Amino acid sequence: MPDFSRREILRAAAIGSAFSLLPASIRKALAIPANNRTGTINDVEHVVILMQENRSFDHYFGTLPGVRGFSDRITIPLPDNRHVWQQQGEDRLVLPYHLDSKRGNAQRVSGTPHSWVDEQAAWDSGRMSAWPTYKTPTSMGYYRRHELPFQFALAETFTLCDAYHCSIHAGTNTNRLFHWTGTNGPTAAEVAVVVNEWDSPGPPGVGYQWQTYPERLEASGVSWKVYQFLPDNFTDNPLAGFRQYRAASVKVGNPAQPPKDFTAFVPYRDELNAEAPLYKGNGNTLPAADGNDLEAMLAGFRADVQQGKLPQVSWIIAPAAYSEHPGPSSPVQGGWFTQEILNALTENPEVWSKTVLLVNYDENDGFFDHMPSPSAPSLREDGTFAGKSTVPFDSEIFQHVAPPGSQEQPPPDGRIYGPGPRVPMLVLSPWSRGGWVNSQVFDHTSVLQFLEKRFQVHEPNISAWRRAVCGDLTSAFNFVDPNGETLPNLPATSRHSADSLRQRQEQLPQVPLPAADKQQLPHQARLARPSRALPYQLHVEETLSPSQQLLTLNLYNTGAQGGVFHVYDRLDLNQIPRRYTVEAGKALSDNWSVTNQYHLWLLGPNGFHRELRGAIGQPQPQVRLTPQGDHLSLTLTNPTRQAITVTIARCPYTQNGPWSIELPAGERHQQAFDARASGGWYDISLQASDGWQRRMAGRLENGEHSVSDPLMGKA
């Protein structure tokens, strides 16, 4: 495999760019240079956030080349030797199937269950083996480029995060609470919200009571606004459930309890800010004649951009038909809405040169995603935790009461809030052009952490555990020299074509689930993408004690970001997988009781993997793998009184090997592996007699940008 130079890494950004149609506004988005006054995050003057609805990462981007999708090489193990894509339904195994718009209504596919109860049941504390049983077979549906041309093109033009998770195993309102406040209640008010409640205007004496991030911006003098057409915001603004925002709405003249189908909300105007500054958080900031008057809504946003009134921080809420929510909306309509927001920003080149546009999704609906959620340890039935953490995680356990006045929150059940499944996150800006993939673990609190980083307004509601595990998004940007990135093309669509496609699709039945004997695994092409450097440096070593029948895992983190290790016992997959949170610069150990055979399967961020297999009473070498610059140093030690032969398999990246190593009693063998030719990626498998095996795979991080896994996908 050839060495990856910077030029070749950047050239990988052009993958999939077969489109030649490039509208003027998008051409500007790519051509307008970034404001590079200081070469730091301080060059960002505006952050615009568009949170769309209910799509998982695999569901949208599982077939996109170069991201951790359907060709993920190393995934969680399932019972009966099933791979992760063979999910148990009520009466059959269900594999992912293409929501083919040529075979049915793919654009308006039916939604799936997505409440606290079924989300927890499907996730199953990380076992994740029967997703369609709790989410219906529709949950296994996925799209290809044909159904998502604009979303795919955005991913190939700017930056896509393929380890961005929703914040909680629950629905819309709870995830959006994390997005706007950093919590679902525990860290702010010692209460818990796990179901949708108080998600529309109501009386000021009822609702949530903790402080929100927009209030902190207001107090710090940072300008902000939530852009929405209030009569049709699809209950996607959780600020409407806070008493202080409800009081602001009443103060400007809205009814305390708007009747059903009420539309005459007071239009927001700047003059109202003096008496009710929070009204720009839950007011009618994009007034229009009705929900179909998209031009009037968008005109309000365009006017602020053109007149130099775009706030430093903006949240945009799409009307229901353009929210991408399964059922009321469609991917093509959501793509058009995103396009128009991008158009509005690029119409003022000076504004766009200083703007970050974040497009994320609140939760996965019920759509399947194969990646294990990087959550805190789950509680076993005996009251112990399956795993450990170097940072307290009490705020991540559902042990908190409902907010005062709540009528809908279930009682605490001791399960872990989140983070939940992966959802898409597109980072669109002059500092994130080039078709990059970023594989650092993020969740909705990461957006707030990014705002913290830029505007120096702290959000104390984000738990210490979340801060340890979820990054601040800065690794997705090139603030130093952003104006030299390779720029691929982007297609365009119109509202008419988007609406027309939806209408045509509505006339078709739902895309049928393939017969059990006709199922095929999805195809993801093998094509590397440029990949941002990551802050991870994780290490795993084990100690065996045959006399005590113990295997001890020693987990180390010498990187700059905490990580979650998922450990599955392949000899007992009915057990909850253990999860270990190890903060940056820390370590922890845990013991496994082993009577004879052991087989542990460990996963971490960005393809990090360790497999340990053997019999505790058999002679076996000790293994240590340490990074040394662009190389990996493998040390094999034989602590026994007899010789051991170890075979190192041929490296799938370099095709070097295999090697047979004779280890006399008490001797040591060292061998270096050069990872430069593979962009830092490695996969080292060792085998000895009596079934002893070790496998170590992942990407060596040295602070340099690289590529996505060159072997991920089908050639």
XYZ file of C-alpha atoms in Angstrom:
715
model
C 0.000 0.000 0.000
C 1.532 3.359 -0.973
C 2.533 6.027 1.466
C -0.144 8.725 1.962
C 1.288 12.181 1.313
C -0.619 15.349 2.286
C -1.479 15.878 -1.370
C -2.909 12.373 -1.610
C -4.833 12.824 1.604
C -6.385 16.023 0.304
C -7.062 14.419 -3.058
C -9.181 11.822 -1.258
C -11.608 14.662 -0.543
C -12.800 14.575 -4.120
C -14.310 11.098 -3.891
C -17.774 10.656 -5.280
C -17.855 14.071 -6.920
C -19.540 13.089 -10.152
C -21.828 16.121 -10.153
C -21.135 19.045 -12.445
C -24.181 21.162 -11.652
C -23.013 23.829 -9.255
C -25.326 26.761 -8.482
C -23.807 30.170 -7.991
C -24.642 30.372 -4.306
C -22.942 27.059 -3.508
C -20.008 27.975 -5.719
C -19.628 30.962 -3.450
C -19.766 28.764 -0.371
C -16.775 26.836 -1.635
C -14.926 29.744 -3.167
C -15.293 32.331 -0.414
C -12.110 32.181 1.649
C -12.334 31.838 5.382
C -11.790 34.831 7.584
C -8.283 33.921 8.629
C -7.379 37.007 10.612
C -5.920 35.188 13.641
C -5.754 31.576 12.476
C -7.754 30.496 15.523
C -11.338 29.718 16.496
C -11.733 33.427 17.263
C -12.086 34.026 13.512
C -15.567 32.494 13.787
C -18.048 35.299 14.364
C -21.314 33.442 13.761
C -22.444 29.922 14.628
C -25.711 28.780 13.041
C -27.216 25.478 14.214
C -29.879 23.564 12.288
C -31.080 20.492 14.171
C -33.163 18.180 12.004
C -35.218 15.147 12.966
C -34.921 11.433 13.567
C -32.271 9.827 11.387
C -29.486 7.470 12.386
C -26.019 7.538 10.894
C -26.205 4.105 9.230
C -29.705 4.890 7.966
C -28.382 7.968 6.117
C -24.666 7.464 5.507
C -23.957 3.759 5.995
C -23.135 3.396 2.277
C -21.020 6.553 1.959
C -17.415 5.537 1.209
C -14.800 6.244 3.821
C -16.974 6.484 6.929
C -17.660 3.885 9.614
C -20.739 2.403 7.998
C -21.868 -0.930 6.635
C -18.341 -2.145 5.923
C -17.028 -1.569 9.412
C -14.342 -4.225 9.788
C -14.629 -4.917 13.513
C -18.026 -4.706 15.202
C -19.814 -5.923 18.316
C -20.336 -9.683 18.586
C -23.836 -11.180 18.713
C -25.051 -14.575 19.962
C -25.038 -17.595 17.660
C -22.082 -16.142 15.722
C -24.348 -13.577 14.089
C -22.737 -10.425 12.747
C -24.129 -7.105 13.899
C -26.266 -6.679 10.777
C -28.228 -9.868 11.480
C -30.719 -8.424 13.914
C -33.412 -10.605 15.463
C -36.969 -9.588 14.635
C -40.097 -11.044 16.173
C -40.137 -14.007 13.799
C -36.974 -13.819 11.654
C -33.574 -12.268 11.264
C -33.717 -8.881 9.596
C -30.782 -7.401 7.686
C -30.481 -3.771 6.603
C -32.485 -3.212 3.434
C -32.443 -0.455 0.863
C -35.282 2.059 1.014
C -35.306 2.144 -2.755
C -37.436 4.968 -4.129
C -37.917 2.910 -7.291
C -39.698 0.192 -5.302
C -41.907 2.245 -3.012
C -42.409 5.310 -0.890
C -38.873 5.747 0.363
C -39.020 9.501 0.823
C -41.921 9.310 3.263
C -41.025 6.088 5.000
C -43.015 5.379 8.142
C -41.509 6.314 11.476
C -40.643 3.752 14.127
C -41.060 3.632 17.932
C -38.659 5.975 19.702
C -39.587 6.354 23.337
C -37.540 5.755 26.491
C -38.889 2.217 26.950
C -38.325 0.878 23.428
C -35.022 2.751 23.013
C -33.669 1.089 26.138
C -35.038 -2.301 25.077
C -33.431 -2.108 21.627
C -30.078 -0.890 22.948
C -30.284 -3.538 25.685
C -27.397 -2.058 27.708
C -25.131 -2.495 24.700
C -26.053 -6.028 23.628
C -28.085 -4.699 20.646
C -29.059 -8.044 19.111
C -32.827 -7.695 18.578
C -33.311 -4.155 17.283
C -36.286 -4.795 14.942
C -38.123 -6.676 17.687
C -38.591 -3.398 19.529
C -38.286 -0.951 16.625
C -40.143 -2.863 13.849
C -38.383 -4.192 10.722
C -38.647 -0.719 9.155
C -35.874 0.344 11.538
C -33.387 -1.595 9.390
C -34.101 0.504 6.287
C -31.312 2.620 4.834
C -30.729 5.052 1.975
C -28.178 5.313 -0.800
C -26.910 8.319 -2.687
C -29.880 8.249 -5.061
C -32.303 9.111 -2.252
C -29.967 11.594 -0.525
C -28.065 13.428 -3.264
C -27.784 16.710 -1.417
C -26.861 15.210 1.963
C -24.214 12.992 0.333
C -22.798 15.941 -1.572
C -22.574 18.043 1.589
C -20.657 15.211 3.264
C -18.270 15.002 0.308
C -17.797 18.748 0.212
C -17.431 19.754 3.845
C -16.899 17.578 6.973
C -18.961 14.671 8.246
C -18.663 13.441 11.839
C -19.101 9.652 11.966
C -18.909 9.287 15.761
C -21.513 11.907 16.712
C -24.193 10.462 19.010
C -27.522 11.720 20.216
C -27.407 12.480 23.937
C -29.959 10.099 25.414
C -31.746 6.847 24.571
C -35.038 8.711 24.177
C -36.997 11.001 21.878
C -37.051 14.558 20.614
C -37.552 16.785 23.631
C -35.045 15.051 25.890
C -32.300 15.168 23.272
C -33.036 18.796 22.498
C -32.830 19.614 26.207
C -29.215 18.413 26.101
C -28.718 20.481 22.947
C -29.983 23.734 24.492
C -29.128 23.227 28.163
C -26.428 20.519 28.445
C -28.638 18.182 30.467
C -31.997 16.462 30.767
C -32.223 17.819 34.305
C -29.957 15.931 36.757
C -27.000 18.318 36.770
C -29.185 21.426 36.783
C -32.146 20.650 39.040
C -31.707 17.056 40.251
C -34.694 15.996 38.155
C -34.940 13.805 35.073
C -36.762 14.154 31.761
C -36.862 10.972 29.650
C -40.061 11.434 27.605
C -41.511 14.306 25.585
C -43.349 16.769 27.814
C -43.850 20.529 27.886
C -42.584 20.906 24.329
C -44.973 23.690 23.290
C -46.087 27.073 24.738
C -48.013 26.899 28.002
C -48.670 28.647 31.320
C -45.618 30.153 33.093
C -46.420 28.320 36.323
C -45.761 24.936 34.703
C -42.587 23.647 33.093
C -38.847 23.251 33.463
C -37.050 25.624 35.787
C -33.304 25.413 35.261
C -31.166 27.912 33.373
C -30.570 27.446 29.652
C -27.559 28.247 27.514
C -29.260 31.119 25.642
C -29.814 32.804 29.029
C -26.108 32.489 29.764
C -25.311 34.038 26.373
C -27.734 36.864 27.134
C -26.096 37.559 30.494
C -22.659 37.575 28.857
C -23.610 39.983 26.084
C -23.355 37.401 23.292
C -26.123 37.931 20.740
C -28.405 34.988 19.955
C -31.758 34.057 18.444
C -33.919 31.042 17.677
C -35.353 31.273 14.138
C -38.735 29.568 13.824
C -42.258 29.892 12.500
C -43.895 29.276 15.847
C -47.279 27.934 14.629
C -45.410 25.153 12.797
C -42.169 24.411 14.607
C -43.108 20.731 15.089
C -42.659 21.134 18.880
C -38.932 21.114 18.172
C -38.060 24.001 20.477
C -37.643 22.784 24.072
C -37.250 26.354 25.329
C -41.038 26.608 25.055
C -41.236 24.261 28.049
C -39.261 26.513 30.416
C -41.204 28.749 32.767
C -38.997 31.773 32.122
C -39.571 31.566 28.352
C -43.290 31.020 28.842
C -43.381 34.131 31.017
C -41.649 36.097 28.243
C -44.260 34.906 25.738
C -47.115 36.041 27.979
C -45.387 39.360 28.625
C -45.425 40.297 24.926
C -49.112 39.470 24.586
C -49.480 35.767 23.748
C -52.057 33.674 25.645
C -50.718 31.695 28.589
C -52.418 28.584 27.249
C -52.749 28.889 23.474
C -55.839 27.016 22.236
C -55.443 24.160 19.783
C -54.500 25.338 16.278
C -53.739 28.844 17.573
C -51.619 30.738 15.021
C -51.849 34.416 15.987
C -48.586 34.509 17.973
C -47.053 37.952 18.334
C -44.387 38.392 15.621
C -40.973 39.009 17.085
C -39.424 42.421 16.505
C -36.263 43.926 17.906
C -38.206 46.390 20.060
C -39.537 43.525 22.170
C -36.035 42.561 23.263
C -35.849 45.319 25.849
C -38.879 44.098 27.804
C -38.721 40.361 27.059
C -35.244 39.291 25.872
C -36.131 35.590 26.112
C -38.972 35.958 23.600
C -36.449 35.612 20.789
C -35.955 32.105 22.149
C -39.570 30.890 21.888
C -41.262 33.600 19.853
C -42.541 33.855 16.314
C -39.222 35.042 14.892
C -40.001 33.981 11.281
C -43.596 35.177 10.870
C -45.471 34.111 7.759
C -49.034 33.862 6.497
C -49.098 30.096 7.071
C -46.905 27.015 7.151
C -46.644 26.891 3.360
C -45.212 30.391 3.079
C -41.606 29.238 3.137
C -40.430 32.260 1.206
C -41.632 34.616 3.938
C -39.976 32.501 6.636
C -36.662 32.315 4.821
C -36.869 36.003 3.949
C -36.721 36.827 7.648
C -33.475 34.899 8.035
C -32.025 36.292 4.792
C -32.788 39.833 5.907
C -30.790 39.421 9.109
C -27.851 38.033 7.100
C -27.987 40.827 4.531
C -28.478 43.620 7.051
C -25.624 42.557 9.288
C -28.026 41.488 12.051
C -27.165 37.771 12.152
C -26.539 36.999 15.829
C -23.345 35.444 17.072
C -25.305 32.259 17.875
C -28.437 31.177 15.991
C -30.632 28.117 16.163
C -32.921 27.332 13.212
C -36.024 25.149 13.497
C -37.544 23.851 10.273
C -41.301 23.526 9.731
C -42.631 19.981 9.995
C -42.638 19.238 6.258
C -38.944 20.188 5.975
C -37.669 18.747 9.259
C -36.699 15.363 7.717
C -38.841 13.560 10.314
C -40.103 10.242 8.871
C -43.744 10.554 7.887
C -44.455 14.309 7.861
C -41.230 15.109 6.011
C -38.744 13.568 3.618
C -34.965 13.619 3.081
C -35.280 15.537 -0.179
C -37.357 18.289 1.455
C -34.926 18.536 4.352
C -32.076 18.729 1.849
C -33.790 21.623 0.090
C -34.299 23.486 3.391
C -30.635 23.047 4.324
C -29.669 24.256 0.870
C -31.716 27.423 1.340
C -30.116 28.180 4.711
C -26.728 27.764 3.052
C -27.879 29.963 0.161
C -28.957 32.688 2.554
C -25.574 32.694 4.280
C -23.522 32.674 1.087
C -25.485 35.565 -0.410
C -23.404 37.724 1.920
C -19.813 36.564 1.315
C -18.466 38.559 4.247
C -20.877 36.826 6.629
C -20.171 33.353 5.234
C -16.424 33.877 5.582
C -16.972 34.156 9.338
C -19.726 31.547 9.849
C -19.982 27.935 10.991
C -23.189 26.098 10.034
C -23.800 22.898 12.022
C -26.441 20.475 10.715
C -27.241 17.678 13.144
C -30.171 15.412 14.018
C -31.855 15.183 17.397
C -32.230 11.397 17.624
C -32.325 8.249 15.554
C -36.127 7.694 15.609
C -35.817 3.917 15.768
C -33.491 3.493 12.818
C -30.646 1.101 13.431
C -27.046 2.087 13.938
C -24.422 -0.560 14.523
C -21.967 1.347 16.699
C -22.151 0.709 20.448
C -23.136 3.863 22.325
C -20.234 5.264 24.383
C -22.267 5.263 27.580
C -21.427 4.951 31.252
C -21.485 1.441 32.817
C -24.909 -0.176 33.003
C -26.438 -1.446 36.224
C -26.787 -5.204 36.593
C -29.761 -6.852 38.254
C -27.664 -7.536 41.360
C -27.010 -3.814 41.820
C -23.398 -3.815 40.618
C -22.122 -1.976 37.593
C -20.875 -3.671 34.454
C -17.652 -1.714 34.201
C -15.917 1.215 35.839
C -15.151 4.878 35.304
C -12.385 7.185 36.444
C -14.919 10.031 36.555
C -18.190 9.931 38.558
C -21.272 9.201 36.486
C -24.155 9.559 38.958
C -25.716 12.172 36.669
C -25.894 9.584 33.865
C -28.127 7.129 35.767
C -31.913 7.428 35.767
C -32.251 7.813 39.513
C -33.761 11.298 39.577
C -37.347 12.327 40.210
C -39.603 14.021 37.699
C -39.737 17.826 37.489
C -42.421 19.418 39.722
C -45.782 19.311 38.012
C -44.840 16.560 35.564
C -47.615 14.160 34.604
C -45.768 11.988 32.081
C -42.293 11.075 33.339
C -41.920 7.403 34.336
C -40.385 6.469 37.706
C -36.589 6.091 37.900
C -35.411 2.686 36.689
C -31.621 2.873 37.141
C -30.832 2.688 33.444
C -28.233 4.840 31.706
C -29.409 8.010 29.970
C -26.895 7.954 27.160
C -25.306 8.937 24.885
C -27.571 7.156 22.444
C -27.081 5.898 18.877
C -25.107 7.776 16.250
C -26.844 10.490 14.255
C -25.467 12.532 11.336
C -23.531 15.738 11.961
C -22.409 17.915 9.044
C -19.922 20.698 9.761
C -20.318 23.323 7.030
C -17.981 26.299 7.004
C -14.993 27.825 5.221
C -12.830 26.063 7.853
C -14.250 22.580 7.208
C -14.184 22.261 3.413
C -12.584 19.349 1.626
C -14.718 16.261 2.229
C -13.159 15.290 5.560
C -14.409 12.738 8.027
C -13.977 13.319 11.742
C -14.194 10.265 14.012
C -13.904 11.790 17.470
C -16.758 10.929 19.839
C -19.277 13.776 20.144
C -22.828 14.259 21.359
C -25.244 17.221 21.516
C -23.314 18.722 24.423
C -20.355 18.997 22.029
C -22.138 21.852 20.249
C -22.364 23.741 23.543
C -18.719 22.944 24.234
C -17.826 24.465 20.860
C -19.793 27.601 21.741
C -18.012 27.669 25.104
C -14.666 27.466 23.349
C -15.480 30.340 21.008
C -17.483 32.731 23.190
C -16.099 31.871 26.638
C -19.564 31.339 28.126
C -19.471 28.291 30.380
C -22.309 25.764 30.620
C -22.115 24.165 34.101
C -24.956 21.738 33.342
C -22.693 19.569 31.145
C -21.598 16.720 33.388
C -17.967 15.930 34.075
C -18.535 12.503 32.542
C -19.812 14.031 29.271
C -16.889 16.429 29.121
C -14.456 13.554 29.597
C -15.924 11.479 26.753
C -17.458 13.940 24.249
C -15.229 16.413 22.458
C -15.842 20.076 21.620
C -15.925 19.760 17.787
C -12.765 21.815 17.282
C -10.978 18.809 15.767
C -13.391 19.049 12.802
C -11.905 22.393 11.699
C -8.780 23.727 10.107
C -8.444 27.195 11.605
C -4.730 27.547 10.792
C -4.645 27.405 6.966
C -8.183 26.660 5.756
C -8.038 28.232 2.309
C -6.003 25.537 0.602
C -8.422 22.624 0.938
C -9.509 20.650 -2.141
C -13.040 21.635 -3.160
C -15.352 19.071 -4.817
C -18.679 19.826 -6.488
C -22.201 20.027 -5.093
C -25.581 19.443 -6.802
C -28.637 21.653 -6.406
C -32.349 21.109 -6.033
C -35.428 23.321 -5.946
C -38.346 23.420 -3.553
C -40.665 22.480 -6.413
C -38.641 19.402 -7.345
C -38.337 18.368 -3.684
C -42.069 18.762 -3.047
C -42.946 17.055 -6.320
C -40.762 14.061 -5.537
C -42.391 13.750 -2.145
C -45.849 13.894 -3.713
C -44.969 11.215 -6.262
C -43.529 9.034 -3.527
C -46.688 9.443 -1.431
C -48.660 7.638 -4.121
C -46.555 4.517 -3.640
C -46.807 1.904 -0.887
C -44.025 1.579 1.687
C -40.856 -0.111 0.449
C -41.365 -3.819 1.193
C -39.105 -5.744 3.526
C -37.191 -8.304 1.422
C -38.038 -11.953 1.922
C -35.782 -13.712 4.412
C -33.994 -15.657 1.665
C -33.534 -12.574 -0.536
C -31.717 -10.373 1.983
C -28.286 -9.034 1.122
C -25.779 -7.048 3.095
C -25.493 -3.404 2.027
C -22.643 -2.368 -0.231
C -20.203 0.293 0.891
C -17.463 1.017 -1.598
C -13.823 0.956 -0.500
C -12.501 4.472 -0.890
C -10.531 6.373 1.716
C -11.497 9.856 2.835
C -9.243 12.471 4.372
C -9.564 12.033 8.116
C -8.803 14.536 10.863
C -6.233 13.813 13.538
C -7.812 12.555 16.758
C -6.871 13.047 20.430
C -6.886 9.331 21.332
C -3.948 7.292 22.641
C -5.420 4.203 24.236
C -3.619 1.119 25.528
C -4.706 -2.276 26.807
C -2.593 -4.839 28.638
C -3.630 -7.945 30.520
C -2.281 -9.906 33.459
C -3.120 -13.568 34.023
C -3.150 -15.196 37.448
C -3.831 -18.927 37.013
C -3.685 -19.611 40.760
C -6.410 -17.073 41.451
C -8.224 -17.803 38.178
C -8.203 -14.140 37.288
C -7.595 -12.173 34.120
C -6.895 -8.504 34.842
C -7.455 -5.875 32.172
C -5.291 -2.784 32.502
C -6.608 0.168 30.529
C -4.476 3.278 29.951
C -5.208 6.603 28.297
C -2.206 8.769 27.423
C -4.177 10.937 24.983
C -5.926 14.290 25.347
C -9.526 13.003 25.401
C -11.266 10.394 27.519
C -12.463 7.205 25.913
C -15.003 4.459 26.517
C -13.826 0.851 26.189
C -16.561 -1.704 25.444
C -15.671 -5.241 26.528
C -17.811 -8.184 25.419
C -17.363 -11.672 26.845
C -17.716 -13.825 23.741
C -18.197 -16.905 25.918
C -21.272 -15.342 27.545
C -22.868 -12.725 25.322
C -26.003 -12.743 27.435
C -24.056 -10.746 29.998
C -24.146 -6.967 29.820
C -20.932 -5.805 28.140
C -18.655 -4.012 30.521
C -17.878 -0.374 29.715
C -14.891 1.478 31.056
C -14.550 5.247 30.952
C -10.915 6.297 31.212
C -10.184 9.999 31.319
C -7.210 11.542 29.557
C -4.020 10.787 31.482
C -5.610 8.138 33.691
C -5.846 4.359 33.962
C -7.956 1.695 35.590
C -7.994 -2.063 36.016
C -10.676 -4.704 36.391
C -10.702 -8.437 37.030
C -12.426 -11.219 35.122
C -12.995 -14.593 36.763
C -11.740 -17.330 34.452
C -12.086 -21.035 35.232
C -10.449 -22.170 31.998
C -11.197 -20.564 28.625
C -11.515 -16.826 28.100
C -12.429 -14.767 25.036
C -12.755 -11.004 25.439
C -13.643 -8.643 22.608
C -12.780 -4.987 23.231
C -13.839 -1.961 21.151
C -12.968 1.719 21.438
C -13.137 4.897 19.341
C -12.348 4.909 15.605
C -11.870 1.193 15.121
C -9.747 0.601 18.222
C -9.885 -3.140 18.914
C -8.288 -5.753 21.104
C -9.126 -9.475 21.166
C -7.881 -11.751 23.934
C -8.429 -15.498 23.698
C -6.920 -18.500 25.391
C -6.958 -20.835 28.368
C -5.658 -19.501 31.659
C -3.796 -22.665 32.576
C -1.867 -22.944 29.297
C 1.588 -21.489 28.661
C 1.183 -18.198 26.892
C 3.318 -15.164 26.134
C 2.829 -11.648 27.414
C 2.109 -9.000 24.774
C 2.792 -5.297 24.809
C 2.165 -2.861 21.950
C 3.540 0.671 22.303
C 3.555 3.594 19.847
C 6.895 5.111 18.883
C 6.359 8.001 16.473
C 5.110 6.557 13.188
C 5.907 3.022 14.317
C 4.453 0.446 16.667
C 6.734 -1.626 18.842
C 5.535 -5.138 19.655
C 7.140 -6.860 22.630
C 6.572 -10.577 23.262
C 7.786 -12.044 26.545
C 7.742 -15.710 27.537
C 7.385 -15.910 31.332
C 6.993 -19.706 31.333
C 9.503 -22.546 31.661
C 8.948 -23.907 28.156
C 9.423 -22.590 24.653
C 6.463 -20.993 22.871
C 5.975 -20.524 19.146
C 4.010 -17.422 18.146
C 2.804 -16.775 14.609
C 2.201 -13.187 13.516
C -0.256 -13.158 10.630
C 0.282 -11.275 7.389
C -0.601 -7.608 7.877
C -3.720 -6.819 5.816
C -2.539 -3.213 5.263
C 1.090 -3.716 4.230
C 0.923 -7.388 3.167
C 4.132 -7.961 5.119
C 4.487 -11.249 6.954
C 3.647 -13.755 8.202
C 6.340 -14.357 10.797
C 7.017 -17.329 13.056
C 8.639 -16.407 16.365
C 10.359 -18.929 18.582
C 10.324 -17.750 22.182
C 12.580 -19.782 24.520
C 11.647 -19.833 28.196
C 12.226 -16.450 29.802
C 13.156 -14.757 26.519
C 11.836 -11.637 24.842
C 11.182 -10.686 21.204
C 10.710 -7.171 19.850
C 9.452 -6.203 16.416
C 8.656 -2.839 14.859
C 5.714 -2.198 12.537
C 5.792 0.839 10.257
C 2.325 2.392 10.032
C 3.174 5.257 7.673
C 2.230 3.426 4.495
C -1.298 2.785 5.766
C -2.008 6.240 7.167
C -1.393 4.960 10.704
C -3.786 2.017 10.459
C -2.657 -1.332 11.868
C -4.082 -4.824 12.402
C -1.737 -7.257 14.153
C -2.913 -10.815 14.839
C -0.923 -13.310 16.884
C -1.534 -17.008 17.433
C 0.038 -19.757 19.490
C -0.841 -23.323 20.433
C -3.920 -24.341 22.378
C -6.083 -21.588 20.854
C -4.155 -18.612 22.263
C -4.871 -15.487 20.189
C -4.299 -11.769 20.382
C -5.486 -9.165 17.901
C -4.647 -5.470 18.051
C -6.151 -3.062 15.542
C -6.812 0.633 15.216
C -5.116 3.814 14.031
C -1.921 5.225 15.436
C -2.482 8.875 16.334
C 0.531 11.174 16.131
C -1.133 14.562 15.744
C -1.103 14.412 11.926
C -4.159 14.239 9.677
C -4.569 10.960 7.856
C -7.186 8.933 5.985
C -10.093 6.764 6.986
C -9.506 3.023 7.193
C -8.162 2.079 3.704
C -9.576 -1.456 4.049
C -13.075 -0.409 5.091
C -15.478 -1.118 2.255
C -15.694 -3.492 -0.653
C -13.144 -3.069 -3.417
